[in-house]
mmCIF file of C-alpha atoms in Angstrom:
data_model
loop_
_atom_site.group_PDB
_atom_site.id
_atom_site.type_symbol
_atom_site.label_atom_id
_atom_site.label_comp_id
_atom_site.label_asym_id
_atom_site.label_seq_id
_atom_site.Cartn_x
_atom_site.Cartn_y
_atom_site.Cartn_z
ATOM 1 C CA UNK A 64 -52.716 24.266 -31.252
ATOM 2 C CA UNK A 65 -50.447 23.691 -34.420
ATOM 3 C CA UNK A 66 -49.370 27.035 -34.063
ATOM 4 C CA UNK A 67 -48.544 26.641 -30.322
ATOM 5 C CA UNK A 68 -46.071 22.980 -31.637
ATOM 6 C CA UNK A 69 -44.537 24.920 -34.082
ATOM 7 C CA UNK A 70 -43.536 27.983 -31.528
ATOM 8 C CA UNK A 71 -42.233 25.469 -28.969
ATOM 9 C CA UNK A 72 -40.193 23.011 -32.007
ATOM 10 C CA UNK A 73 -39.090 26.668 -33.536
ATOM 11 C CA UNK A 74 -38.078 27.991 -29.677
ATOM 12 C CA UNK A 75 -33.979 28.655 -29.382
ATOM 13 C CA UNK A 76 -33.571 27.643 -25.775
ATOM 14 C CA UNK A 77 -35.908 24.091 -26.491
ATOM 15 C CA UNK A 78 -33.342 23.733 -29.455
ATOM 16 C CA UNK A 79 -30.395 23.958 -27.800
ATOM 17 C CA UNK A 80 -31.230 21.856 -25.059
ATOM 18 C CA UNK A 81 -32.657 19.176 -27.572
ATOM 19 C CA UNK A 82 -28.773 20.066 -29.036
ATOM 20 C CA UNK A 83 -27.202 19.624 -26.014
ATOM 21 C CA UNK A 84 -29.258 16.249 -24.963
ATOM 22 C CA UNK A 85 -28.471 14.898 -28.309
ATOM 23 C CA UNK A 86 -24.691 15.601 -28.215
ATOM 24 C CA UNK A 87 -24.459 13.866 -24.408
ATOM 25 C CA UNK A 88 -26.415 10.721 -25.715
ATOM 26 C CA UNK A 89 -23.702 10.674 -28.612
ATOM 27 C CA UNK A 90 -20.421 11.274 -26.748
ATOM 28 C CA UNK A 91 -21.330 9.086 -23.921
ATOM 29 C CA UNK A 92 -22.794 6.285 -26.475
ATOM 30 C CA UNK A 93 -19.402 6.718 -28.264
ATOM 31 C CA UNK A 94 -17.398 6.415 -25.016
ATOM 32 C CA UNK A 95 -19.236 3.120 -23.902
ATOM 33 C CA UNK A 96 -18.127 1.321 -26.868
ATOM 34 C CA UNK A 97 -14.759 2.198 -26.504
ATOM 35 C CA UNK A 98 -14.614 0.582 -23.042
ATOM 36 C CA UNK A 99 -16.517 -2.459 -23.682
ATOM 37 C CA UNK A 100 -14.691 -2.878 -27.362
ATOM 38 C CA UNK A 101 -11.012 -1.664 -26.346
ATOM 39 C CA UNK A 102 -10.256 -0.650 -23.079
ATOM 40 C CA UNK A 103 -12.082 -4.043 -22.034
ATOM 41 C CA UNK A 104 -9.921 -6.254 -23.673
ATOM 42 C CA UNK A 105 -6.400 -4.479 -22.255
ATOM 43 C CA UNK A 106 -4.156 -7.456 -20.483
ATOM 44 C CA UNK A 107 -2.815 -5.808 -18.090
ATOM 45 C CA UNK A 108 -5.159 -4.623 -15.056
ATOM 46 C CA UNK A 109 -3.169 -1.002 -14.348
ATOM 47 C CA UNK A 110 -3.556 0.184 -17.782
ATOM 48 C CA UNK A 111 -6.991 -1.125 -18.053
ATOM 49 C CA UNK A 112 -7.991 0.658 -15.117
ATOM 50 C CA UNK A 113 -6.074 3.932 -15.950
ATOM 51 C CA UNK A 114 -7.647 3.908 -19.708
ATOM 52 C CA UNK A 115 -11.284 3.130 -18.471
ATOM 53 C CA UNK A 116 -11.049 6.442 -15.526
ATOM 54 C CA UNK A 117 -9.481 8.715 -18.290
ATOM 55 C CA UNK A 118 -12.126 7.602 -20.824
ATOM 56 C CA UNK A 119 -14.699 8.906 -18.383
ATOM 57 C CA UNK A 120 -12.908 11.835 -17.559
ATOM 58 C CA UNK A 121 -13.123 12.698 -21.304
ATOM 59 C CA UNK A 122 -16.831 12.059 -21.373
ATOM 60 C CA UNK A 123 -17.555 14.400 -18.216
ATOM 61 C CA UNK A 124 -14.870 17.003 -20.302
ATOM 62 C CA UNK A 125 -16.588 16.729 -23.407
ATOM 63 C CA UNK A 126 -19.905 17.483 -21.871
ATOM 64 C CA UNK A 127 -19.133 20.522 -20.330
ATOM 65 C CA UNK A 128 -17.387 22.021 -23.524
ATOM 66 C CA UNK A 129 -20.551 21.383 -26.346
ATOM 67 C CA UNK A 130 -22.631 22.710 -23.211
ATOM 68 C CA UNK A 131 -20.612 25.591 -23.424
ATOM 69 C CA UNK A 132 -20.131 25.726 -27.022
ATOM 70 C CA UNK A 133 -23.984 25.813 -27.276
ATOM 71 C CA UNK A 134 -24.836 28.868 -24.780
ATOM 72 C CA UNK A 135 -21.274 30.582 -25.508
ATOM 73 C CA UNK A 136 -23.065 33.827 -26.904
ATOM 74 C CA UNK A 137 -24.893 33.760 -23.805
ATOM 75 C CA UNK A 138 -21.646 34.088 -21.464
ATOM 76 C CA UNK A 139 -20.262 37.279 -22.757
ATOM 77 C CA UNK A 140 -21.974 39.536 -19.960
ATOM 78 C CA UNK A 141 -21.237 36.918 -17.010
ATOM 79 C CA UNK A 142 -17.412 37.108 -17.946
ATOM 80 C CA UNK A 143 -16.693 39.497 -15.384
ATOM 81 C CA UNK A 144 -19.318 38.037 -12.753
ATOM 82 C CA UNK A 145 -17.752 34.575 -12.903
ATOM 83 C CA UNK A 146 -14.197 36.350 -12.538
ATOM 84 C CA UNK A 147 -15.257 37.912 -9.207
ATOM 85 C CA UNK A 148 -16.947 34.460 -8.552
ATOM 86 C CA UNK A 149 -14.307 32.153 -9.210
ATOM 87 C CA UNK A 150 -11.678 33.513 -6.585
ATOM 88 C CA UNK A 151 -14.234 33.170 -4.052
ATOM 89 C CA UNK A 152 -15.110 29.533 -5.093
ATOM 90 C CA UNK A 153 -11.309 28.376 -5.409
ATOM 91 C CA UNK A 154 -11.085 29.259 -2.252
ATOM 92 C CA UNK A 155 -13.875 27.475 -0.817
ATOM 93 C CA UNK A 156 -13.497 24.678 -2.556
ATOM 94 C CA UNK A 157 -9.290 24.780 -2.334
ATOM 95 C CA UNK A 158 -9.550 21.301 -0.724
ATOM 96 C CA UNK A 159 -11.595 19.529 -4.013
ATOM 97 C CA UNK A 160 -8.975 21.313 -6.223
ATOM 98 C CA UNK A 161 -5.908 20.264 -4.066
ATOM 99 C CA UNK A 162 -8.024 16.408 -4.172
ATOM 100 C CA UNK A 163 -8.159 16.526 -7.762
ATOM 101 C CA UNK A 164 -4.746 17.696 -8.393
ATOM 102 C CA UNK A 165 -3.371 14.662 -6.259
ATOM 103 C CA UNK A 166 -5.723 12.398 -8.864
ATOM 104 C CA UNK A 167 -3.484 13.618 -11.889
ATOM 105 C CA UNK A 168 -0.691 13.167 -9.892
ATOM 106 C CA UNK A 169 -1.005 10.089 -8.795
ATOM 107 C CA UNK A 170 -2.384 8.805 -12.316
ATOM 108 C CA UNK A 171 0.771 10.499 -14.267
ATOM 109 C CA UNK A 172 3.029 10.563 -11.038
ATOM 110 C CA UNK A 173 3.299 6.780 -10.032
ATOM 111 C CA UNK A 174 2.868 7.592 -6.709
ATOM 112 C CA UNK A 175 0.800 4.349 -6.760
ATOM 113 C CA UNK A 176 -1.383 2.426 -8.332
ATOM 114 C CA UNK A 177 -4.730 -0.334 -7.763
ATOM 115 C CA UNK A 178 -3.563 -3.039 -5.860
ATOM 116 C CA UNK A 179 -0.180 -1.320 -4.110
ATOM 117 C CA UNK A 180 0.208 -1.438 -0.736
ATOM 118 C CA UNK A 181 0.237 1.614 0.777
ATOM 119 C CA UNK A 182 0.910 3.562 3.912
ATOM 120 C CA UNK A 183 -0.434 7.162 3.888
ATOM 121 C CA UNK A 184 -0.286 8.658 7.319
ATOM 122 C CA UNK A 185 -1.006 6.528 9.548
ATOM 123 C CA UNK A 186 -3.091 4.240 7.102
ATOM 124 C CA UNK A 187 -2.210 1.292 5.834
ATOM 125 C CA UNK A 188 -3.460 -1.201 3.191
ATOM 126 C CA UNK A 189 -4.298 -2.058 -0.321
ATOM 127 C CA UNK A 190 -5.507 0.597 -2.949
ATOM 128 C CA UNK A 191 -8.790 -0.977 -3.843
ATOM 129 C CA UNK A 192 -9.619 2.155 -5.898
ATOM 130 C CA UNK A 193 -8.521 5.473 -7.574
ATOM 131 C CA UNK A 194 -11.411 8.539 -7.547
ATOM 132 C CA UNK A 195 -11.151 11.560 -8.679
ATOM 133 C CA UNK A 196 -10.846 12.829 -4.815
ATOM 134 C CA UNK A 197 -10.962 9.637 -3.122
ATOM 135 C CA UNK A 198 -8.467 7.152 -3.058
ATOM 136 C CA UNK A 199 -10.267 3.511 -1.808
ATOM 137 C CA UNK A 200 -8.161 1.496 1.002
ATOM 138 C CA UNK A 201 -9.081 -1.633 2.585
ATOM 139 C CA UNK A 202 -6.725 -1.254 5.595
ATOM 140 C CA UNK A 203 -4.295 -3.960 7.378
ATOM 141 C CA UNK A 204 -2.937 -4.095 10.781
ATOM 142 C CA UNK A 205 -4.411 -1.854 13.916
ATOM 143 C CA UNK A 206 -6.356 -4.326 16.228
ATOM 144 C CA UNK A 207 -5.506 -7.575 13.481
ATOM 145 C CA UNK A 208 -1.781 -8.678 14.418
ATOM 146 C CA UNK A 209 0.482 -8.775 10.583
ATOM 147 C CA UNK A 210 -0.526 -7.759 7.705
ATOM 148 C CA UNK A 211 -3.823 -9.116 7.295
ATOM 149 C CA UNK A 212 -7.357 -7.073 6.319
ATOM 150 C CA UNK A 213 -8.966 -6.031 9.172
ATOM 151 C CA UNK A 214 -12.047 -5.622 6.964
ATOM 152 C CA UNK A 215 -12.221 -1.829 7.473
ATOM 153 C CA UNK A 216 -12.495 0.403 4.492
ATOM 154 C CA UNK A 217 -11.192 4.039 4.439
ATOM 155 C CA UNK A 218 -11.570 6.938 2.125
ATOM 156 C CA UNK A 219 -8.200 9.116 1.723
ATOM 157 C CA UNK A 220 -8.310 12.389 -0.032
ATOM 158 C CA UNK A 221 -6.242 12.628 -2.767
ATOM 159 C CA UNK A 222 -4.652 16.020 -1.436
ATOM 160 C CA UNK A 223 -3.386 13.874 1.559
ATOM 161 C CA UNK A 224 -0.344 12.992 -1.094
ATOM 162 C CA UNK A 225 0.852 16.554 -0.874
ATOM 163 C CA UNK A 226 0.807 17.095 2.507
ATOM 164 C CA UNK A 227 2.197 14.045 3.586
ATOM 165 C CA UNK A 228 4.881 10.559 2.975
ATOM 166 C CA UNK A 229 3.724 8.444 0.981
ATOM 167 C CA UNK A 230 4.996 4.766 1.476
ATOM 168 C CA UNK A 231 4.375 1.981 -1.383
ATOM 169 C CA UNK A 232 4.938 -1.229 -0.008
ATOM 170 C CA UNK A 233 4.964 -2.849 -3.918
ATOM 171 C CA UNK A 234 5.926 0.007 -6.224
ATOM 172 C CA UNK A 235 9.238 -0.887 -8.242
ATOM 173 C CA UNK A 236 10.397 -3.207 -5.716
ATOM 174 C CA UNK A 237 7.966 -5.596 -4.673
ATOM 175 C CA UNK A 238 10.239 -7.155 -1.920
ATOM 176 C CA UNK A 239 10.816 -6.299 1.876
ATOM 177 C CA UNK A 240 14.004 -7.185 4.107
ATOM 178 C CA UNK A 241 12.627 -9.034 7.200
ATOM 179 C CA UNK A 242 14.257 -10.451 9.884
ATOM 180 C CA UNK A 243 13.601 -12.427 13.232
ATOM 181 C CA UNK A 244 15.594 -12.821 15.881
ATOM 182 C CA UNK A 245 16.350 -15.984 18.239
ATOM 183 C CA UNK A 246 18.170 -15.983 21.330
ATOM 184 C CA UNK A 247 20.763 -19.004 22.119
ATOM 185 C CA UNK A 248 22.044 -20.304 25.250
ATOM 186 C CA UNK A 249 25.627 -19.495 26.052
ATOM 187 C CA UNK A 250 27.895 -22.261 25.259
ATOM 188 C CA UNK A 251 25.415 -23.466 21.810
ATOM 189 C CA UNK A 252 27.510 -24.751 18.939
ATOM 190 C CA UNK A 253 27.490 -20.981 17.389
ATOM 191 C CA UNK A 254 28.818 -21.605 14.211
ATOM 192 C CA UNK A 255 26.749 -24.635 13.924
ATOM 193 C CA UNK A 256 23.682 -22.235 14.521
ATOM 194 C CA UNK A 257 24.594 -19.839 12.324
ATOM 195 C CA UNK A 258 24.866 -22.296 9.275
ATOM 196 C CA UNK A 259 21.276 -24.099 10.497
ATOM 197 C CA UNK A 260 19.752 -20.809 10.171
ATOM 198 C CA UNK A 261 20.997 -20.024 7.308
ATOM 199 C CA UNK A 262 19.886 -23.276 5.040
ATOM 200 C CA UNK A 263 16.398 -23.071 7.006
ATOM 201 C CA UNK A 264 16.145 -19.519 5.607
ATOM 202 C CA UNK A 265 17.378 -20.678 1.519
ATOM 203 C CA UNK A 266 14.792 -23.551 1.522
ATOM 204 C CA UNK A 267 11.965 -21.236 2.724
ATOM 205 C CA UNK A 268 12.910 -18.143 1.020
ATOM 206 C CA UNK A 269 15.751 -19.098 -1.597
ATOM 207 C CA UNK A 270 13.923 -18.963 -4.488
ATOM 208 C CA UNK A 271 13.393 -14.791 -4.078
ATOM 209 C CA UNK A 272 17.204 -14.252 -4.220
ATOM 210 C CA UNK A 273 17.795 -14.142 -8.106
ATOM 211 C CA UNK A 274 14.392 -12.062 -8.516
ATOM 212 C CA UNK A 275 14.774 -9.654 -5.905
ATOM 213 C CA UNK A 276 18.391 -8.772 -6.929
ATOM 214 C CA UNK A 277 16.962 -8.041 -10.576
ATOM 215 C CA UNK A 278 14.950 -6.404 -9.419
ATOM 216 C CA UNK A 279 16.922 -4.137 -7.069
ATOM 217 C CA UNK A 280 19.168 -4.170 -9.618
ATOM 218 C CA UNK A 281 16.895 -1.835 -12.215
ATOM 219 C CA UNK A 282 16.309 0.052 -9.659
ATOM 220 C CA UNK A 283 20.110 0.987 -9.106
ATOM 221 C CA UNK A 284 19.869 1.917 -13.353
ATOM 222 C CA UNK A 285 17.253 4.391 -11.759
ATOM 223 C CA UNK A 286 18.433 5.550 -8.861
ATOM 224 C CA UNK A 287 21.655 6.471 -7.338
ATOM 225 C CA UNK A 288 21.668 3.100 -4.945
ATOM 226 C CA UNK A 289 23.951 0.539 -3.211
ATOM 227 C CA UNK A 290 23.871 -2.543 -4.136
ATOM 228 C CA UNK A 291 22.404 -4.558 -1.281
ATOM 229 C CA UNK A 292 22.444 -8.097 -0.222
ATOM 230 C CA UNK A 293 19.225 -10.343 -1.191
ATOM 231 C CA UNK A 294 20.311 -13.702 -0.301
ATOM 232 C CA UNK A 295 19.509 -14.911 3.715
ATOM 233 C CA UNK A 296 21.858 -13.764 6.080
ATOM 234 C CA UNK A 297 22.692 -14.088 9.591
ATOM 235 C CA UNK A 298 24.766 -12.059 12.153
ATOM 236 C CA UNK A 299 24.413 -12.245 16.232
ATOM 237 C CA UNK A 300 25.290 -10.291 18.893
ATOM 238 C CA UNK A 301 26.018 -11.063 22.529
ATOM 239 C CA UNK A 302 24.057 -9.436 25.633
ATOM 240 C CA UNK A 303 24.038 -10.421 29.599
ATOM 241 C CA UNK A 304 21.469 -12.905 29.300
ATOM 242 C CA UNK A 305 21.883 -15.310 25.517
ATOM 243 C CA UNK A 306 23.586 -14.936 22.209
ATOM 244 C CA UNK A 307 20.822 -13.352 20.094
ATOM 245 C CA UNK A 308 21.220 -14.064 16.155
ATOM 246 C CA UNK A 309 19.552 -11.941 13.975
ATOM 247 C CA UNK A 310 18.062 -13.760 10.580
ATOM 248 C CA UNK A 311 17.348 -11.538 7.630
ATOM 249 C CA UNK A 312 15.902 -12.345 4.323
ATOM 250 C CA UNK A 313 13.997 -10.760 1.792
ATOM 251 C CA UNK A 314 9.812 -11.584 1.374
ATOM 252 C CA UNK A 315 7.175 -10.668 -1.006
ATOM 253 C CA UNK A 316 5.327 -8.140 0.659
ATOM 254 C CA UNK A 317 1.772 -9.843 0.725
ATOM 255 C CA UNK A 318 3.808 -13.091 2.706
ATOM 256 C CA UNK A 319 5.501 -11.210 5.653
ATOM 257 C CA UNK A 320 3.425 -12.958 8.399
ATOM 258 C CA UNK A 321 2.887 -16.690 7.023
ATOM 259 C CA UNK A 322 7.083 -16.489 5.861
ATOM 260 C CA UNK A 323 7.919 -15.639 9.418
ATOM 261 C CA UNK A 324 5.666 -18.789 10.968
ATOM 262 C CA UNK A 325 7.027 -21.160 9.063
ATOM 263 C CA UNK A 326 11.073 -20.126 9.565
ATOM 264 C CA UNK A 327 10.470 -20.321 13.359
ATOM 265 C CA UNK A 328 8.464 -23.738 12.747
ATOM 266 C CA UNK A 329 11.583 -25.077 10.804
ATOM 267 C CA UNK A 330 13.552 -23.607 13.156
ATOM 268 C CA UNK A 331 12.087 -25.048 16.232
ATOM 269 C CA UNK A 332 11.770 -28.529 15.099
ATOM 270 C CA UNK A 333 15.786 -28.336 13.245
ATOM 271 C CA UNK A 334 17.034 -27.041 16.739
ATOM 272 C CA UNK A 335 15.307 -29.790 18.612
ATOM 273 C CA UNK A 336 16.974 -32.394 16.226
ATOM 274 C CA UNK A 337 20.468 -30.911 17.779
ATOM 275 C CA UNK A 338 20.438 -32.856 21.069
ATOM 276 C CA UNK A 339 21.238 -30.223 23.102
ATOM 277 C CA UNK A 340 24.179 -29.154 20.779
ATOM 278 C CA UNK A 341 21.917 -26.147 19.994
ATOM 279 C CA UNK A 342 19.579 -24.707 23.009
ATOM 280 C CA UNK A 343 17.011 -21.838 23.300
ATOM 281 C CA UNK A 344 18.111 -19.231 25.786
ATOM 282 C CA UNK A 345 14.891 -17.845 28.180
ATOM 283 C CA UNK A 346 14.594 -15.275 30.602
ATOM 284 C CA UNK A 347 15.526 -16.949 34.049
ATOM 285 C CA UNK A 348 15.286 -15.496 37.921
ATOM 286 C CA UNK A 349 16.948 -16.747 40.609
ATOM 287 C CA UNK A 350 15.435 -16.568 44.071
ATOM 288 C CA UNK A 351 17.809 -15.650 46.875
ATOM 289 C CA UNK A 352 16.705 -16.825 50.283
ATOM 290 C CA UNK A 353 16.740 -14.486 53.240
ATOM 291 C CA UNK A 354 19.647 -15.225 55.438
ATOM 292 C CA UNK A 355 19.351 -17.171 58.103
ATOM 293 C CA UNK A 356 18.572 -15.011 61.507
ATOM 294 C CA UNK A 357 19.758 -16.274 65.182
ATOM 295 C CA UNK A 358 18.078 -14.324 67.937
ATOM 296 C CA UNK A 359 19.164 -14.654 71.469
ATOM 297 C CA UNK A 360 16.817 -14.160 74.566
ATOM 298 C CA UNK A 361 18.628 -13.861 77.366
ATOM 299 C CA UNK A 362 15.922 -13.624 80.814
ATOM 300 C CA UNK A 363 17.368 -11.050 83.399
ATOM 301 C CA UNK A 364 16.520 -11.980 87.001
#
């Protein structure tokens, strides 16, 4: 019996796997603690979230490389075989590589990042998450009118990034140009319109102008850009049945939907206030009546 311990504690293959069980326990103890000691106590939520995913990244690397370390005079004679092999399986598995090449590029990249809004394809919604292959969106829109969650979640490949746009709805410019549009009745007090809409707009929306147009303008330091107008703006135009004015104005891209409501409340209830001076133009049909027919019997005999 002792002799039989002493051949199993004194066996090469139970040492190295004792080795290589040891050296997981260690690296992965070791990784812990630097997530729930550093990485934890990061401010900001993007680089906590990018340091925590690389951090286990680094523990899956590490563990590969003392498990290869450990049997590497064992891999001499499959050198060749797992040449041959290795074409066959990048082939098969083209789709995983392409996925996980998309991860590095998005991480490194700034395609996006948790908590963007996205449209990939013909997806759209928040980034809830970041996997290696797997990028996490709870989508917006499709039977849900505006940009609300329509409580669906979907799994995008990370290859998807290669292969098609990608549109970020909240990457260096967290702002989107809106606009409605309200049609007049000929013969309105134009100008009179054009200056209520205006105001309406600067209460509701004002307050974006001076950070938008920072914003945009880093973004022209960046990138070879025009500048572009931030504050609200109106123009019209005039077509066979109303003068329609077009308001534009810039929104933060989570507020596109409850924005919009309450411009055409204001709107409504500042053109009623008008007395007429200012009135909504509708679709109207006119009915023409047949004409009026005169038939004349006349009774041969």
């Amino acid at each position: 019996m002792e002799d039989q311990l002493k051949k199993i504690l004194f066996d090469p293959t139970i040492g190295k796997l004792v080795t290589i069980l040891i050296g997981i326990i260690i690296i992965w103890l070791v990784i812990k603690a630097i997530q729930r000691n550093f990485i934890s106590k990061l401010k900001d939520n993007n680089s906590r979230y990018k340091t925590k995913k690389i951090s286990t990244f680094a523990g899956y690397l590490f563990s590969i490389i003392l498990i290869t370390i450990v049997y590497s005079n064992k891999l001499g004679g499959f050198t060749i075989a797992l040449g041959v092999a290795g074409a066959g399986i990048a082939f098969a598995l083209q789709e995983v590589i392409a996925s996980f090449a998309g991860w590095l590029a998005i991480l490194f990249g700034g395609f996006y990042k948790t908590g963007d809004r996205v449209q990939l394809g013909g997806i759209k919604g928040d980034v809830m998450d970041i996997g290696v292959l797997r990028t996490t969106v709870m989508e917006i829109g499709q039977w849900v009118d505006g940009d609300l969650y329509n409580g669906r979640i979907v799994l995008i490949a990370n290859s998807f990034i290669f292969k098609e746009p990608v549109f970020n709805y909240s990457g260096d410019f967290p702002f989107l140009w809106d606009e409605i549009k309200i049609p007049i009745q000929f013969g309105s007090n134009y100008e009179k319109a054009k200056i209520l809409f205006v105001e309406i707009a600067k209460k509701t929306v004002g307050d974006l102008t001076a950070i938008s147009q920072e914003k945009w303008n880093t973004l022209q330091k960046n990138y070879l850009l025009e500048n572009a107008q931030t504050a609200p703006m109106v123009t019209l135009i005039a077509n066979d049945n109303w003068v329609e004015f077009t308001l534009r104005y810039v929104v933060n891209f989570r507020k596109r939907r409850i924005t919009k409501s309450e411009l055409f409340t204001q709107i409504l209830t500042e053109v009623e206030k008008t007395n007429g001076d200012i009135k909504f133009a509708s679709a109207t049909f006119h009915l023409v009546e047949a004409p009026e027919l005169k038939v004349n019997l006349s009774k041969k005999i």
